[in-house]
Structures are given as C-alpha cells and as structure tokens.
Amino acid sequence: SRPTVKTYEPGTDIETAETPADTSVFLDVNQYKYTHFIVDDIDEAQAVEGMMDAYMKGSAEELAEQRDAYIGTVAAEGAGGKSDSAKVEPAPAPAPQRPAADAAKTLIDNAFVWLWNNGVKINADVSIVMTPWFYNLFKNKLTELSTNNVDQIRKGIVGMYNNAVVKLSNNLPKSGSDDCMLIRTKDAVAFAHGIEKV
C-alpha cells in the first residue's frame, strides 16, 4: 500500500499517523520439478575432468528453462492487463522488411502507452520479453544494444527500448499458432521457489 497524501495547514496539528496496511499472500506449491542422475566411482574415474560439473550445470539450465516457461505462461494468462495483436510475419533472411518491423514497433509502443496510462512511471523497471524472430524484426528499433556486454547477454538481455530492458526467450507461451510477447513491470509477477534437497 502507499501512504495517503494530505494537505497541511500551517499552525494546526498533523493528523494521527497512518499504519501501513498488512498484506499477505498464500502461495500454493503446485510445481514440482527435479533432475536425477548418478555418476559412479568408475565412471567418474574414467571420465574427462569436469563431467560432474557439466551435469550439474546442465541440470540448473534445464530447470531454469522450465521456470522461465512457467512464469511466461502465468504472466500471459493472469496479467489482467492489455492484450493487443497484429499480423507480423517473420521476415525472410537476410533482413527484416520495413512494414513488418514498423508493425512490431507499433505493438510495443501501444503497450507502453497503455502502461503509462495505467500509472506505470517512465522510470519503472520494465522488461520486454520477445521471441528471437520478433527480435530480428525489432532489433533496429532498439535505443541501445547489449551485444558486447557479456553479463547482460547471460541474463538474456539484448538491448534497451523506452528505458526498458529487452530480453529474448524461446519459452514464451503461444495463443493458438500465434507467439506471445510480454511487456511487464518487475512487480507484475512474483515467483517463489525452494530447493528441498541437493
């Protein structure tokens, strides 16, 4: 909750202070994922160095992919915000066609106008998540590229647009045969996970 702004009249006492409202959210644990592998002593002795580390890294990446896909589905289904669509076809190689790129930009711009009209501040932490083919159409519209920033690329960030980070994902949900893109604030979706056993 946010504090209430009140009018102060000089020479008068200030009203009693507000107590922030308590809020609670109950989270149902409804997703259970795991990986399970074994490397016995003989395999480990005969294997190239780092095999166990490679398996552990692969497990973490696969679980992250599962989380990413789930969060994308939750965000798309439960956003309660605005949905817009247009026929934007993947452009043939090597370069995107201008009308398709302009249509992609128009969709993104319309989403930003909706967010701003609904109280999202211009400096809010907003992200745009798009599929690789949509990014291929949209990349020339970015205001900043992150292709040389290794740390940004590891997080899936490929650039900036309208003060929002642009991320790539192959895990966005579909609506029929259509691909979904997401534009959301950092507060749009909360995700909690726990590691029970390693």
CSV table of C-alpha atoms in Angstrom, one decimal:
chain,number,residue,atom,x,y,z
A,1,SER,CA,0.0,0.0,0.0
A,2,ARG,CA,1.0,3.6,-0.5
A,3,PRO,CA,0.8,6.4,2.1
A,4,THR,CA,-2.0,8.9,1.7
A,5,VAL,CA,-1.0,12.5,0.8
A,6,LYS,CA,-2.9,15.0,2.9
A,7,THR,CA,-3.0,18.8,2.9
A,8,TYR,CA,-1.1,20.5,5.7
A,9,GLU,CA,-2.4,23.8,7.2
A,10,PRO,CA,0.2,25.8,9.0
A,11,GLY,CA,-0.5,26.3,12.7
A,12,THR,CA,-2.6,23.1,13.0
A,13,ASP,CA,-1.8,19.7,14.4
A,14,ILE,CA,-1.0,17.0,12.0
A,15,GLU,CA,-3.5,14.1,12.0
A,16,THR,CA,-2.7,10.8,13.5
A,17,ALA,CA,0.0,8.8,11.6
A,18,GLU,CA,-1.2,6.1,9.3
A,19,THR,CA,-0.3,2.5,10.0
A,20,PRO,CA,0.7,0.6,6.8
A,21,ALA,CA,-1.9,-2.0,5.9
A,22,ASP,CA,-0.9,-5.6,6.5
A,23,THR,CA,-1.0,-7.7,3.4
A,24,SER,CA,-0.4,-11.4,3.0
A,25,VAL,CA,-0.4,-13.8,0.1
A,26,PHE,CA,-0.8,-17.5,0.3
A,27,LEU,CA,1.3,-19.4,-2.3
A,28,ASP,CA,0.2,-22.9,-3.2
A,29,VAL,CA,3.1,-25.1,-4.1
A,30,ASN,CA,1.9,-26.6,-7.3
A,31,GLN,CA,5.0,-27.2,-9.4
A,32,TYR,CA,7.5,-30.0,-8.6
A,33,LYS,CA,10.5,-30.5,-10.9
A,34,TYR,CA,13.7,-32.4,-10.5
A,35,THR,CA,16.7,-33.9,-12.2
A,36,HIS,CA,18.3,-37.1,-11.0
A,37,PHE,CA,21.5,-38.6,-12.3
A,38,ILE,CA,24.3,-40.7,-10.8
A,39,VAL,CA,28.0,-40.8,-11.7
A,40,ASP,CA,29.5,-43.8,-10.0
A,41,ASP,CA,33.2,-44.0,-8.9
A,42,ILE,CA,34.3,-45.9,-12.0
A,43,ASP,CA,32.6,-43.6,-14.4
A,44,GLU,CA,34.0,-40.6,-12.6
A,45,ALA,CA,37.5,-42.1,-12.6
A,46,GLN,CA,37.3,-42.8,-16.4
A,47,ALA,CA,35.6,-39.6,-17.4
A,48,VAL,CA,37.1,-36.4,-18.6
A,49,GLU,CA,37.7,-33.9,-15.8
A,50,GLY,CA,34.7,-31.7,-15.1
A,51,MET,CA,32.0,-34.2,-16.1
A,52,MET,CA,30.1,-33.9,-12.8
A,53,ASP,CA,30.3,-30.1,-13.0
A,54,ALA,CA,28.9,-30.2,-16.6
A,55,TYR,CA,26.0,-32.4,-15.5
A,56,MET,CA,25.2,-30.0,-12.6
A,57,LYS,CA,25.3,-27.0,-14.9
A,58,GLY,CA,23.1,-28.7,-17.4
A,59,SER,CA,20.6,-29.6,-14.7
A,60,ALA,CA,20.5,-26.0,-13.5
A,61,GLU,CA,20.0,-24.7,-17.0
A,62,GLU,CA,17.2,-27.2,-17.7
A,63,LEU,CA,15.4,-26.3,-14.5
A,64,ALA,CA,15.8,-22.6,-15.3
A,65,GLU,CA,14.1,-23.2,-18.7
A,66,GLN,CA,11.2,-24.9,-17.0
A,67,ARG,CA,10.8,-22.0,-14.6
A,68,ASP,CA,11.1,-19.5,-17.5
A,69,ALA,CA,8.3,-21.2,-19.5
A,70,TYR,CA,6.1,-21.4,-16.4
A,71,ILE,CA,6.5,-17.8,-15.5
A,72,GLY,CA,5.8,-16.7,-19.1
A,73,THR,CA,2.5,-18.7,-19.1
A,74,VAL,CA,1.4,-17.3,-15.7
A,75,ALA,CA,2.2,-13.8,-16.8
A,76,ALA,CA,0.3,-14.2,-20.1
A,77,GLU,CA,-2.8,-15.8,-18.6
A,78,GLY,CA,-3.1,-13.8,-15.4
A,79,ALA,CA,-1.9,-10.4,-16.5
A,80,GLY,CA,-5.3,-8.8,-16.3
A,81,GLY,CA,-3.8,-6.0,-18.4
A,82,LYS,CA,-3.9,-5.3,-22.0
A,83,SER,CA,-3.6,-7.7,-24.9
A,84,ASP,CA,-3.0,-6.5,-28.5
A,85,SER,CA,-2.2,-8.3,-31.7
A,86,ALA,CA,-1.3,-7.7,-35.3
A,87,LYS,CA,-0.3,-9.8,-38.1
A,88,VAL,CA,3.5,-9.6,-38.0
A,89,GLU,CA,5.2,-12.3,-40.1
A,90,PRO,CA,8.8,-13.4,-39.6
A,91,ALA,CA,10.8,-11.7,-42.2
A,92,PRO,CA,12.7,-13.8,-44.7
A,93,ALA,CA,16.5,-13.8,-44.4
A,94,PRO,CA,18.7,-11.8,-44.6
A,95,ALA,CA,17.0,-8.6,-43.5
A,96,PRO,CA,13.6,-7.7,-42.0
A,97,GLN,CA,11.1,-6.0,-44.2
A,98,ARG,CA,10.3,-2.4,-43.2
A,99,PRO,CA,6.5,-2.8,-42.9
A,100,ALA,CA,6.8,-5.8,-40.6
A,101,ALA,CA,9.4,-4.0,-38.4
A,102,ASP,CA,7.2,-1.0,-38.2
A,103,ALA,CA,4.2,-3.2,-37.2
A,104,ALA,CA,6.3,-4.8,-34.5
A,105,LYS,CA,7.3,-1.3,-33.1
A,106,THR,CA,3.7,-0.2,-33.2
A,107,LEU,CA,2.6,-3.1,-31.0
A,108,ILE,CA,5.4,-2.4,-28.5
A,109,ASP,CA,4.6,1.4,-28.5
A,110,ASN,CA,0.9,0.7,-27.9
A,111,ALA,CA,1.8,-1.5,-24.9
A,112,PHE,CA,3.9,1.3,-23.4
A,113,VAL,CA,1.2,3.9,-23.8
A,114,TRP,CA,-1.3,1.5,-22.0
A,115,LEU,CA,1.2,1.0,-19.2
A,116,TRP,CA,1.8,4.8,-18.8
A,117,ASN,CA,-1.9,5.5,-18.9
A,118,ASN,CA,-2.3,3.0,-16.0
A,119,GLY,CA,0.1,4.5,-13.7
A,120,VAL,CA,3.4,2.9,-14.6
A,121,LYS,CA,6.1,5.5,-14.3
A,122,ILE,CA,8.5,6.3,-17.1
A,123,ASN,CA,11.4,5.3,-14.9
A,124,ALA,CA,9.8,2.0,-13.7
A,125,ASP,CA,11.7,-1.3,-14.0
A,126,VAL,CA,10.0,-2.6,-17.2
A,127,SER,CA,11.1,-5.5,-19.4
A,128,ILE,CA,10.1,-6.6,-22.8
A,129,VAL,CA,10.4,-10.3,-23.5
A,130,MET,CA,10.2,-11.4,-27.1
A,131,THR,CA,10.9,-14.4,-29.3
A,132,PRO,CA,14.1,-14.5,-31.5
A,133,TRP,CA,12.2,-13.9,-34.8
A,134,PHE,CA,10.3,-10.9,-33.3
A,135,TYR,CA,13.6,-9.6,-32.0
A,136,ASN,CA,15.0,-9.9,-35.5
A,137,LEU,CA,12.3,-7.6,-36.7
A,138,PHE,CA,12.6,-5.2,-33.8
A,139,LYS,CA,16.4,-5.0,-33.2
A,140,ASN,CA,16.9,-1.9,-35.5
A,141,LYS,CA,14.4,0.0,-33.3
A,142,LEU,CA,16.4,-0.6,-30.1
A,143,THR,CA,17.9,2.5,-28.5
A,144,GLU,CA,20.8,0.6,-27.0
A,145,LEU,CA,22.4,-2.8,-27.9
A,146,SER,CA,23.9,-5.1,-25.3
A,147,THR,CA,25.6,-7.4,-27.8
A,148,ASN,CA,29.1,-6.6,-26.4
A,149,ASN,CA,28.1,-6.9,-22.7
A,150,VAL,CA,28.7,-10.5,-21.7
A,151,ASP,CA,27.0,-10.2,-18.3
A,152,GLN,CA,23.8,-8.7,-19.9
A,153,ILE,CA,23.8,-11.4,-22.6
A,154,ARG,CA,24.0,-14.2,-19.9
A,155,LYS,CA,20.8,-12.7,-18.4
A,156,GLY,CA,19.1,-12.8,-21.8
A,157,ILE,CA,19.2,-9.0,-22.2
A,158,VAL,CA,19.9,-7.9,-25.7
A,159,GLY,CA,19.2,-4.2,-25.5
A,160,MET,CA,17.1,-1.3,-24.3
A,161,TYR,CA,14.0,0.4,-25.7
A,162,ASN,CA,11.9,3.1,-24.0
A,163,ASN,CA,14.0,2.7,-20.8
A,164,ALA,CA,13.0,-1.0,-20.7
A,165,VAL,CA,15.4,-4.0,-21.0
A,166,VAL,CA,14.7,-6.2,-24.0
A,167,LYS,CA,15.1,-10.0,-23.3
A,168,LEU,CA,15.0,-13.0,-25.6
A,169,SER,CA,13.2,-16.2,-24.7
A,170,ASN,CA,12.2,-19.4,-26.5
A,171,ASN,CA,9.8,-20.1,-23.7
A,172,LEU,CA,7.0,-17.6,-24.3
A,173,PRO,CA,3.5,-19.0,-24.5
A,174,LYS,CA,1.5,-19.3,-27.6
A,175,SER,CA,-2.1,-18.3,-28.3
A,176,GLY,CA,-3.1,-20.9,-30.9
A,177,SER,CA,-0.5,-20.6,-33.6
A,178,ASP,CA,0.5,-17.0,-32.5
A,179,ASP,CA,3.5,-16.2,-30.4
A,180,CYS,CA,3.1,-14.0,-27.3
A,181,MET,CA,5.4,-11.3,-26.3
A,182,LEU,CA,5.4,-9.8,-22.8
A,183,ILE,CA,5.9,-6.2,-21.6
A,184,ARG,CA,5.7,-6.1,-17.8
A,185,THR,CA,7.0,-4.3,-14.7
A,186,LYS,CA,9.2,-6.0,-12.2
A,187,ASP,CA,6.2,-6.2,-9.9
A,188,ALA,CA,3.9,-7.9,-12.4
A,189,VAL,CA,4.7,-11.5,-11.4
A,190,ALA,CA,6.2,-12.8,-8.2
A,191,PHE,CA,7.9,-16.2,-8.3
A,192,ALA,CA,9.0,-18.2,-5.2
A,193,HIS,CA,10.9,-21.4,-5.3
A,194,GLY,CA,12.7,-23.6,-2.8
A,195,ILE,CA,15.3,-26.2,-3.0
A,196,GLU,CA,14.4,-29.1,-0.8
A,197,LYS,CA,17.4,-31.4,-1.5
A,198,VAL,CA,20.6,-31.3,-3.4
